[in-house]
Short mmCIF file of C-alpha atoms in Angstrom, two decimals:
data_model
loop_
_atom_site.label_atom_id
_atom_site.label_comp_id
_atom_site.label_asym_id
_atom_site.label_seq_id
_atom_site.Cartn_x
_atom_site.Cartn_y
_atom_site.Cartn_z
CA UNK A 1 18.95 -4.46 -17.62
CA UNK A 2 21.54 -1.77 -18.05
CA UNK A 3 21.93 0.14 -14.42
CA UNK A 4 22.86 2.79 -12.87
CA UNK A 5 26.13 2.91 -11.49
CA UNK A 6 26.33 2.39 -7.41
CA UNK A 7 26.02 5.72 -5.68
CA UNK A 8 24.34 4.19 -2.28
CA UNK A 9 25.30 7.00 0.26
CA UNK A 10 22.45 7.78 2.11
CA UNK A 11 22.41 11.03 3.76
CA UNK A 12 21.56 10.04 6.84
CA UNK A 13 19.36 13.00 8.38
CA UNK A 14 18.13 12.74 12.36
CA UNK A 15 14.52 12.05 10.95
CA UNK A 16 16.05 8.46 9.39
CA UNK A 17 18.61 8.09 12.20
CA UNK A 18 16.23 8.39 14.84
CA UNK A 19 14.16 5.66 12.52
CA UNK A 20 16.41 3.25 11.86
CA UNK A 21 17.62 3.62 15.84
CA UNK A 22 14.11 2.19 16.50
CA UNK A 23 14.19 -0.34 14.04
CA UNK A 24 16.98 -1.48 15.40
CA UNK A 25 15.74 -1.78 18.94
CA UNK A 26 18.08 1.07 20.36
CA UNK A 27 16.39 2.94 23.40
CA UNK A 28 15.00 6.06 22.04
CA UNK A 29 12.66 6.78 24.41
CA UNK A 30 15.16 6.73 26.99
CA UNK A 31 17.78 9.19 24.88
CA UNK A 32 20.45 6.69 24.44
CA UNK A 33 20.42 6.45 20.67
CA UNK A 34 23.25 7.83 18.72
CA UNK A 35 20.77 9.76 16.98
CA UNK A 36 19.82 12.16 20.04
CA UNK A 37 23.11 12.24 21.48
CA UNK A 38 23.45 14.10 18.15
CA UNK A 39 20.48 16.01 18.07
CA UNK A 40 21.46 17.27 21.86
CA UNK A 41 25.30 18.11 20.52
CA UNK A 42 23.90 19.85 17.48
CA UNK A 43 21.07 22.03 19.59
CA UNK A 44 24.01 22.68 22.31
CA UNK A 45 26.35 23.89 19.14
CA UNK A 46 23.55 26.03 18.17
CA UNK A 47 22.75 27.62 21.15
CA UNK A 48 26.46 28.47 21.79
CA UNK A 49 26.85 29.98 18.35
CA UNK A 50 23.54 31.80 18.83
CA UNK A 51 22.07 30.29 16.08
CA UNK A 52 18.48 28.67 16.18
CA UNK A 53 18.51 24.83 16.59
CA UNK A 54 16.85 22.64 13.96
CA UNK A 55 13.38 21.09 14.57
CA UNK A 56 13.75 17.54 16.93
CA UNK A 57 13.17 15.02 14.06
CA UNK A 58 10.39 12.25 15.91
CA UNK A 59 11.74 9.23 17.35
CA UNK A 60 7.95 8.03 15.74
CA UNK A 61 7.86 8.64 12.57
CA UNK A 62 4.28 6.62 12.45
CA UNK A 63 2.60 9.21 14.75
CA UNK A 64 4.87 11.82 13.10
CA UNK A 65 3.19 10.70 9.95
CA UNK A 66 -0.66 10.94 11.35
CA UNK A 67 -0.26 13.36 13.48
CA UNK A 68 0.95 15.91 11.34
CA UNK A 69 -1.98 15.14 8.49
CA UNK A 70 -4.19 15.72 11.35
CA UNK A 71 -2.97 19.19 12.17
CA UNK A 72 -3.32 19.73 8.39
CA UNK A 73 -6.52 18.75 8.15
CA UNK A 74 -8.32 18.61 11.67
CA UNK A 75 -11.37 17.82 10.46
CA UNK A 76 -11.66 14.28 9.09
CA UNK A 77 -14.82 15.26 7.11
CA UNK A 78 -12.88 16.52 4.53
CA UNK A 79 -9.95 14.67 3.93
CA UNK A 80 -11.53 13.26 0.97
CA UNK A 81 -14.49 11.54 -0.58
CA UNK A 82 -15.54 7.62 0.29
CA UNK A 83 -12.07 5.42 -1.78
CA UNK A 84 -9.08 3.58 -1.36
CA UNK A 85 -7.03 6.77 -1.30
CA UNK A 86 -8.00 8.07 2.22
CA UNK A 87 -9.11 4.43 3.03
CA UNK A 88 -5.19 3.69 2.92
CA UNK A 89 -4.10 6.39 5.09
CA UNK A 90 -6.78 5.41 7.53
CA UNK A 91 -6.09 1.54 7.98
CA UNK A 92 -2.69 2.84 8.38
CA UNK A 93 -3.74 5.11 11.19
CA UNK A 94 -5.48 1.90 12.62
CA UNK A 95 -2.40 0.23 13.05
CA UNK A 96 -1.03 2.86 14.51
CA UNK A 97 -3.93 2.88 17.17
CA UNK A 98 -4.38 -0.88 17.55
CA UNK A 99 -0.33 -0.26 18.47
CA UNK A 100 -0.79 2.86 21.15
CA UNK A 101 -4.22 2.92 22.19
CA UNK A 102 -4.44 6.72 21.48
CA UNK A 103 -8.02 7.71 20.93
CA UNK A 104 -7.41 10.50 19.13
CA UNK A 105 -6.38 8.01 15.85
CA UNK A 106 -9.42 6.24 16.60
CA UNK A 107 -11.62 9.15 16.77
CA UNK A 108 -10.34 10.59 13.48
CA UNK A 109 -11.26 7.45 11.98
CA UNK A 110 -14.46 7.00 13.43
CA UNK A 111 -14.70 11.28 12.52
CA UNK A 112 -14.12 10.38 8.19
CA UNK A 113 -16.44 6.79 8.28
CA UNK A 114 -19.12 8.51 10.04
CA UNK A 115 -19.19 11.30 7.41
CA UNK A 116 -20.76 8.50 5.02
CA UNK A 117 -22.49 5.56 6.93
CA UNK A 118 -25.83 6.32 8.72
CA UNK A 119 -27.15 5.33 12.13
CA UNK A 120 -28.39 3.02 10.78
CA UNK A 121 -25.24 1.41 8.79
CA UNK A 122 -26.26 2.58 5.74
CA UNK A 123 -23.76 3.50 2.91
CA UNK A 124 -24.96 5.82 0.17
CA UNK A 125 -22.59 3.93 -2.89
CA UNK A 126 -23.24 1.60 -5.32
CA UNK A 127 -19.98 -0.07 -5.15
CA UNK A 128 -19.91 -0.41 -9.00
CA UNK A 129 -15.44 -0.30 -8.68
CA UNK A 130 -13.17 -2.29 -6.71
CA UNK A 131 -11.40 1.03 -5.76
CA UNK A 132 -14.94 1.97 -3.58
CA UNK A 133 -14.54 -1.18 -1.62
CA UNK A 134 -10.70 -0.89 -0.06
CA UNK A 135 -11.83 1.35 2.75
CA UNK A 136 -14.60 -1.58 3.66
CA UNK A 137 -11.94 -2.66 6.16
CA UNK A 138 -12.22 0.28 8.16
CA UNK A 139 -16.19 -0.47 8.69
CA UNK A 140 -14.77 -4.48 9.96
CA UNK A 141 -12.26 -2.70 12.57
CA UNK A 142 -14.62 -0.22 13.64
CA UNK A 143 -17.59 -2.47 14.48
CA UNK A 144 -14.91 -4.48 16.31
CA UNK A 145 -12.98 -1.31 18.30
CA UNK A 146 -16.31 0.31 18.97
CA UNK A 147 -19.04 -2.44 19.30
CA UNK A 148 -21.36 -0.22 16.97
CA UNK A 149 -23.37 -2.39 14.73
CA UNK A 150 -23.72 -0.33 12.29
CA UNK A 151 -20.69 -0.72 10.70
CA UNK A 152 -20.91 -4.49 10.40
CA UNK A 153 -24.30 -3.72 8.51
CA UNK A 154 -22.16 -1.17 6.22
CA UNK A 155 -20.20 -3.40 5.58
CA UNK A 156 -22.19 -6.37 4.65
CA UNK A 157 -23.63 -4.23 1.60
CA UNK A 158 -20.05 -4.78 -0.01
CA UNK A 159 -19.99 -8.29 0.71
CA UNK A 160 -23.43 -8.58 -0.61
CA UNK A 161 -22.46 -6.51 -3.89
CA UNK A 162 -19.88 -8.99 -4.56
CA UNK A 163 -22.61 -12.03 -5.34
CA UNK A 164 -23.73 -9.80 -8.32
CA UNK A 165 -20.09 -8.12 -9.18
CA UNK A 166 -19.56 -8.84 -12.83
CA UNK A 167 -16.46 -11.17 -13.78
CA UNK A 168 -14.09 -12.00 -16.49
CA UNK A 169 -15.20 -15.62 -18.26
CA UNK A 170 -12.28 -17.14 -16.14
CA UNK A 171 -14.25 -15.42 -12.65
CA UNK A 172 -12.11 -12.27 -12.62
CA UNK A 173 -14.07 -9.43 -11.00
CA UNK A 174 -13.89 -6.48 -13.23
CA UNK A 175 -12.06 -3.09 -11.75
CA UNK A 176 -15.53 -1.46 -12.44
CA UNK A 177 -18.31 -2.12 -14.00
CA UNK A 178 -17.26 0.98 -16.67
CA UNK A 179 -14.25 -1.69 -17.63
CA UNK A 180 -15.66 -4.30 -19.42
CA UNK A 181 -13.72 -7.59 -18.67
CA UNK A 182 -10.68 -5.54 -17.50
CA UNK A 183 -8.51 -6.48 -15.03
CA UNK A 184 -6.29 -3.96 -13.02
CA UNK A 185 -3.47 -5.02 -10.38
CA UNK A 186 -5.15 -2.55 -7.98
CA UNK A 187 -7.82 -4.46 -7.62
CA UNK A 188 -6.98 -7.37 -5.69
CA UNK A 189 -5.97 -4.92 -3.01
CA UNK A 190 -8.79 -3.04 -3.18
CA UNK A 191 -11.09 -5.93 -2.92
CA UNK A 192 -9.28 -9.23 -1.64
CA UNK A 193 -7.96 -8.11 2.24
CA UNK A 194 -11.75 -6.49 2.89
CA UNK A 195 -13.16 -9.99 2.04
CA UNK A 196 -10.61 -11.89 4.02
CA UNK A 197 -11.21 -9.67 7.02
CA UNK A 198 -14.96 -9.86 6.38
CA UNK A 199 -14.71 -13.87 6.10
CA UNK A 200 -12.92 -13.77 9.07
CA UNK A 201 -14.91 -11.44 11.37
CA UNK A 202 -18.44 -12.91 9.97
CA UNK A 203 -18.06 -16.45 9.82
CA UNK A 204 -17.81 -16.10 5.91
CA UNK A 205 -14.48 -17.77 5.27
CA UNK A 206 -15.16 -20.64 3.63
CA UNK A 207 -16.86 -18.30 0.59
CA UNK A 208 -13.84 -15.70 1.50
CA UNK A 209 -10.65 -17.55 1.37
CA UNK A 210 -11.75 -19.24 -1.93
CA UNK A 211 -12.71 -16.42 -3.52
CA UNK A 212 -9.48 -14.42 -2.39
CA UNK A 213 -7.60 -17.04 -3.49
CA UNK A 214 -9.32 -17.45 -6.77
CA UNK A 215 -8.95 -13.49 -7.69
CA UNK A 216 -5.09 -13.46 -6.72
CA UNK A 217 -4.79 -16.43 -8.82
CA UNK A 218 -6.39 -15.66 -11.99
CA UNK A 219 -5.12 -11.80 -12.09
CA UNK A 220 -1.61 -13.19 -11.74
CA UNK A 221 -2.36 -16.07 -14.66
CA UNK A 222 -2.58 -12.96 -17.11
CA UNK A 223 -0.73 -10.65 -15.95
CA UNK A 224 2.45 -12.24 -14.39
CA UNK A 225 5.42 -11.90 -16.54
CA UNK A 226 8.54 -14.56 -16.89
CA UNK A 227 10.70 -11.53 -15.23
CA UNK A 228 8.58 -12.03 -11.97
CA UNK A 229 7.25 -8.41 -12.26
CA UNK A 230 3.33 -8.08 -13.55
CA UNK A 231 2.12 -5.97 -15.75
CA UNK A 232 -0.39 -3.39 -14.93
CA UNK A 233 -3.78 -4.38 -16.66
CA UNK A 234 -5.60 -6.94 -18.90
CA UNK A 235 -8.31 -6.73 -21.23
CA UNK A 236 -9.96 -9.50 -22.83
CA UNK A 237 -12.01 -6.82 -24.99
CA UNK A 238 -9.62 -4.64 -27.43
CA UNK A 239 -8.54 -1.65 -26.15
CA UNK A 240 -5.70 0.69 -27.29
CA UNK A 241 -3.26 0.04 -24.65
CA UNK A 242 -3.74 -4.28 -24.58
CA UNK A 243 -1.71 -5.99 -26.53
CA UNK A 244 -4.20 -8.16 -28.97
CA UNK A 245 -2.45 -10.95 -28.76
CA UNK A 246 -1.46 -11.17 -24.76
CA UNK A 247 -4.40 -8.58 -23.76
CA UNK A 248 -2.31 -7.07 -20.89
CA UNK A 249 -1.00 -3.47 -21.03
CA UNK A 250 2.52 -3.14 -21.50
CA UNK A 251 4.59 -1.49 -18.64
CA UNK A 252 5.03 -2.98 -15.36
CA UNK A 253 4.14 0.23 -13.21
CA UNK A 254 5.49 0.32 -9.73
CA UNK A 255 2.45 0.79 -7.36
CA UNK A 256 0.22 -1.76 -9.05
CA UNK A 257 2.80 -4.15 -8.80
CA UNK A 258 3.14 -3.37 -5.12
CA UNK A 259 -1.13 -3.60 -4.39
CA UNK A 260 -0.82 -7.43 -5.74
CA UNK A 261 1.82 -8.09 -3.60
CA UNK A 262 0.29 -6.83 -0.19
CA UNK A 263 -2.61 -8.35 -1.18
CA UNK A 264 -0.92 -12.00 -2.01
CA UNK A 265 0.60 -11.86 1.01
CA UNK A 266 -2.75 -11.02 3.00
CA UNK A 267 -4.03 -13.91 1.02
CA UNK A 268 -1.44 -16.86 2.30
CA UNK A 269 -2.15 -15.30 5.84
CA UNK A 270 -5.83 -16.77 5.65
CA UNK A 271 -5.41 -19.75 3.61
CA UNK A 272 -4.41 -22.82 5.02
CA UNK A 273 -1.58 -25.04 3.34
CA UNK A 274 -3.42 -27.77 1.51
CA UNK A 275 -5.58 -25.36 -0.05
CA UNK A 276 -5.74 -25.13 -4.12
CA UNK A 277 -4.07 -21.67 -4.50
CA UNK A 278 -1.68 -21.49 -2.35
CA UNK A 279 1.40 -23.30 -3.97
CA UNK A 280 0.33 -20.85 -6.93
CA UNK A 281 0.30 -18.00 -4.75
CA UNK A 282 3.41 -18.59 -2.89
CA UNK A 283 5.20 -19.46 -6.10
CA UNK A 284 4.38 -16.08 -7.44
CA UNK A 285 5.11 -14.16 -4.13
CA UNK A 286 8.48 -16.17 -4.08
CA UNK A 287 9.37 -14.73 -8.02
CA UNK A 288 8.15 -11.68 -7.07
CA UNK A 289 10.66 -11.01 -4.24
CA UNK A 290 13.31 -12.42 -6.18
CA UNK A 291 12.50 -9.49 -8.95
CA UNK A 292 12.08 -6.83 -6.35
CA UNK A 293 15.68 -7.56 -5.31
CA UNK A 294 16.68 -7.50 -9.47
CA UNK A 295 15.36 -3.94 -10.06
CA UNK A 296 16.23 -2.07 -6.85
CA UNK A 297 18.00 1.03 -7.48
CA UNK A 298 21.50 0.29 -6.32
CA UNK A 299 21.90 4.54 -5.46
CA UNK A 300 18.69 5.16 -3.30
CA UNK A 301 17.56 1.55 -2.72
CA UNK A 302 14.20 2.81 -3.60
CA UNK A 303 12.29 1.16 -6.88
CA UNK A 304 11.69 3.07 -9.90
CA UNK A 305 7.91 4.43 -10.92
CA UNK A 306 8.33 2.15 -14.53
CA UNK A 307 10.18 -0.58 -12.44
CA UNK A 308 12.24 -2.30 -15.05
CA UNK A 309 13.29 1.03 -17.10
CA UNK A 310 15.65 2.76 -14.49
CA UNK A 311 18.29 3.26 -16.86
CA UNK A 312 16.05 5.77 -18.58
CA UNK A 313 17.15 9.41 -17.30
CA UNK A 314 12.96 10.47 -16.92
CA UNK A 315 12.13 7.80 -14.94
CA UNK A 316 12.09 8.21 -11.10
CA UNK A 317 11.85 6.48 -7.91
CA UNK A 318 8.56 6.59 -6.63
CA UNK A 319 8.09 6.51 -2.26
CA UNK A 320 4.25 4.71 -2.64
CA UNK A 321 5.67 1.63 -3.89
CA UNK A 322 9.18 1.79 -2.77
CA UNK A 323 7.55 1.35 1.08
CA UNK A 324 4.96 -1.27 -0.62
CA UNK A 325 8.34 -3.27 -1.71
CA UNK A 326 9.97 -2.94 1.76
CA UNK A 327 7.20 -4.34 3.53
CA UNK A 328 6.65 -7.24 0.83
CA UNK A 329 10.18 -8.28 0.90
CA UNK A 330 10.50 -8.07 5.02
CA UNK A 331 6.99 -10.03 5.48
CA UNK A 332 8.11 -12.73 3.06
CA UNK A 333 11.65 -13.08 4.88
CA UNK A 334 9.34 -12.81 8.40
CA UNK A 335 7.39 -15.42 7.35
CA UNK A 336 10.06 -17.96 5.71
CA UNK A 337 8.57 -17.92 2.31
CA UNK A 338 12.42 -16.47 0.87
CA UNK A 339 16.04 -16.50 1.84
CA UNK A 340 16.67 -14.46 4.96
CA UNK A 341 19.37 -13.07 3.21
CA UNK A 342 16.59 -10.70 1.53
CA UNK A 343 16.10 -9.02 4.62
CA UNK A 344 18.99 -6.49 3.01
CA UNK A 345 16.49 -5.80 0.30
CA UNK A 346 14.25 -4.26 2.71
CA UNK A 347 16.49 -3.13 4.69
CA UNK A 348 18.01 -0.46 1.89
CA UNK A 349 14.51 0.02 0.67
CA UNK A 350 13.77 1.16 4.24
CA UNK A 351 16.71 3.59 4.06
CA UNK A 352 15.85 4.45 1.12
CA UNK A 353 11.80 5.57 2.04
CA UNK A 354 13.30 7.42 5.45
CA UNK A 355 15.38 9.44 2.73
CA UNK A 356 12.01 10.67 1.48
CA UNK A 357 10.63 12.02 4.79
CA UNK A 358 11.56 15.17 6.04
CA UNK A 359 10.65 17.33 9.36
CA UNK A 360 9.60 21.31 8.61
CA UNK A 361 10.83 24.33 10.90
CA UNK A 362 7.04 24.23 12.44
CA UNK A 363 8.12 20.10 13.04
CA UNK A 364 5.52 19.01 10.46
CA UNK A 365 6.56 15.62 8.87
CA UNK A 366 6.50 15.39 4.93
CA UNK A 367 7.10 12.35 2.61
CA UNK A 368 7.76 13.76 -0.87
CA UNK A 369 8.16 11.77 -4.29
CA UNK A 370 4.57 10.19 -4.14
CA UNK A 371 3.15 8.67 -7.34
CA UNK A 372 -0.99 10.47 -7.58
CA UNK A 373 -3.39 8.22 -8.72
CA UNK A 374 -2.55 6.51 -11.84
CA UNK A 375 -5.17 5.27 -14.70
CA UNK A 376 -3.64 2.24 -17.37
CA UNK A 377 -1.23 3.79 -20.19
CA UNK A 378 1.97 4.02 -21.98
CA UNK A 379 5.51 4.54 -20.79
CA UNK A 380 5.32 8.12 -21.51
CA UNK A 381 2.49 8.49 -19.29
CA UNK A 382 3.73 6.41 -16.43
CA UNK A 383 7.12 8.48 -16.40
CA UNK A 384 5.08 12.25 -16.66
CA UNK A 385 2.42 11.68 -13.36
CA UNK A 386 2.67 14.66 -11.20
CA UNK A 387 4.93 13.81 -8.08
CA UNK A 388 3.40 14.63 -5.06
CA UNK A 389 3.96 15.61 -1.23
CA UNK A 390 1.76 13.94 1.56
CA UNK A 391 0.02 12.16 -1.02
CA UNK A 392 -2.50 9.21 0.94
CA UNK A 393 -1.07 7.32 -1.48
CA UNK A 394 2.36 7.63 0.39
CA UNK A 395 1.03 8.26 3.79
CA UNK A 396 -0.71 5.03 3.76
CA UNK A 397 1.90 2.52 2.32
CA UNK A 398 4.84 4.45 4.29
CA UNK A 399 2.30 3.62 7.75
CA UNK A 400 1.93 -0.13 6.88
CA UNK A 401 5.86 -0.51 5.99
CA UNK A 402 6.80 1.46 8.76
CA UNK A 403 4.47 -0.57 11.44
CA UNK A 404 6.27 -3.78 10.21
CA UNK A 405 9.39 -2.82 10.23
CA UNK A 406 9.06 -1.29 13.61
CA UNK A 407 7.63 -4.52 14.57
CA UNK A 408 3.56 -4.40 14.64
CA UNK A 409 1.96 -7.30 13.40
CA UNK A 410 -1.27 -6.02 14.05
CA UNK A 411 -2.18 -5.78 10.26
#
């Protein structure tokens, strides 16, 4: 792979200062990072020059994160229709709660579920796509932060849809049943941590861990390539972006790269060591790190939106799955499965997200550079897809990378 030559010099603003200051234990709460000793000097150079002083960038970029998408958008009723999208964002904000205990996260949770389940624990969807079934988990945490039964009977109409979910001959479960025996990276992370959590929570496990395992497995058997990056789709019926021969689609796009990998690793979590899968999975999680490392962008440490092509001048790195790549890397090296020298993989893609996150004059937080959702295509269309700001695409991945490396293992 031709590369671009090594620019890292990371402009290290008081939002990523104050951020990696926490990462790296320093006592921010108390004022004694380097970061607000610099803030104060700057503010007291301001004020002596009678200029305004900049915004205070948050020492918690998490609650940063939530709580300015909350003054956006107060009402949780309309930060979106039921999907993975706002589901994302959400489960981050639950880490974020299960961490401080602040109602008001809980609350806006509760506020955007209870906008679509009944009293009664009905859900009005027929669950006819993986993508409708990511924000399941937030029906498993509620019904265990709240006590409220509905949203354990919510959520037993996805794990009930799944015993008539249609599958690929080799027991694949379809993206939707639209996409005849097509499989799509997404997917498994749209589908396989809800039915670990639900295995978990409802004495289901021995049907969840298999099946988790299974899915992980036979979505990585076509779609893993020798470069230990995976290509974005398969289709065992002809369609114009499969190769005939191979059936899979032909780029290896960023984000859907990243959704395996969370959802591989939440897969080891629950199954134990002598089980079928796992050397497979761990194999494959163990390549994938090693490729991660390969194709980081030596300049920003971030990971390009068509991950192997970053020589190409239109192609771009992309925040979703440049914070998806950070927390893959650091859980792997947390959790012995690669070299601990990998930790500096994540810890210049962590730089390298914090670059992307920026503090307004009103002290709203942004993250810019965020991939919008992506359909199956061509390298043309991978590189063109709009780039967004606050994207829950973004939001989401940047809360679960940011929770790890600040050291919450509540996910």
């Amino acid at each position: 792979m031709t590369r671009r030559p090594s620019r890292f010099r990371l402009r290290l603003t008081a939002t990523v200062a104050a951020a990696l200051s926490g990462m790296l234990g320093v006592g921010l709460a108390a004022g004694t990072s380097s970061a607000a000793t610099a803030r104060a000097q700057s503010a007291a150079a301001a004020g002596a020059a009678g200029a305004p002083a900049a915004p205070t960038a948050p020492t918690d970029l998490s609650r940063a994160v939530i709580d300015s998408t909350m003054k956006r958008i107060p009402d949780p009723a309309k930060l979106g229709g039921w999907g993975y999208q706002v589901g994302l964002f959400l489960y981050g904000t639950d880490l974020v709660y299960q961490r401080t205990h602040d109602a008001k996260y809980l609350n806006y949770i509760k506020g955007w579920v209870d906008h679509f389940v009944s009293s009664s624990g009905h859900l009005s969807n027929s669950f006819n796509n993986l993508d409708s079934m990511q924000a399941g988990n937030l029906l498993i945490l509620l019904n265990q932060q709240t006590g409220q039964a509905k949203y354990a009977t919510a959520a037993a109409q996805i794990r009930t849809r799944l015993n008539t979910y249609p599958r690929t001959p080799d027991g694949g479960f379809w993206h939707a049943t639209s996409k005849t025996n097509q499989l799509w990276l997404d997917g498994t992370y749209m589908v396989v941590p809800f039915l670990l959590r639900y295995g978990a929570a409802y004495n289901d496990a021995a049907y969840a861990d298999a099946e988790a395992g299974k899915q992980i497995t036979v979505y990585g058997s076509h779609l893993e390539s020798p470069t230990g990056l995976l290509y974005h789709a398969y289709s065992l019926d002809p369609i114009s972006w499969a190769d005939p021969t191979t059936h899979h689609s032909s780029q290896f796009w960023c984000r859907a790269i990243g959704w395996y990998g969370m959802a591989s690793l939440a897969t080891l979590d629950a199954l134990p060591k002598g089980d079928p899968h796992r050397a497979t999975i761990l194999s494959t999680v163990q390549k994938l790190v090693s490729a991660i490392g390969t194709y980081q962008d030596p300049a920003t440490g971030r990971w390009f939106q068509v991950v192997d092509k970053g020589s190409l001048s239109s192609d771009w790195t992309e925040t979703s799955c440049s914070a998806m790549y950070t927390f893959i890397v650091a859980k792997s090296v947390a959790l012995g499965y690669v070299p601990a020298a990998d930790q500096s993989i994540a810890a210049k893609g962590y730089q390298g997200v914090l670059a992307e996150v920026s503090t307004d004059s009103s002290g709203a937080t942004h993250i810019k550079n965020i991939c919008i959702g992506t359909n199956v295509g061509d390298l043309s269309y991978y590189l063109g897809r709009p780039r967004a700001t606050d994207d829950f695409h973004g939001l989401g991945a940047f809360l679960i990378m940011n929770e790890w490396m600040q050291g919450n293992r509540a996910g």
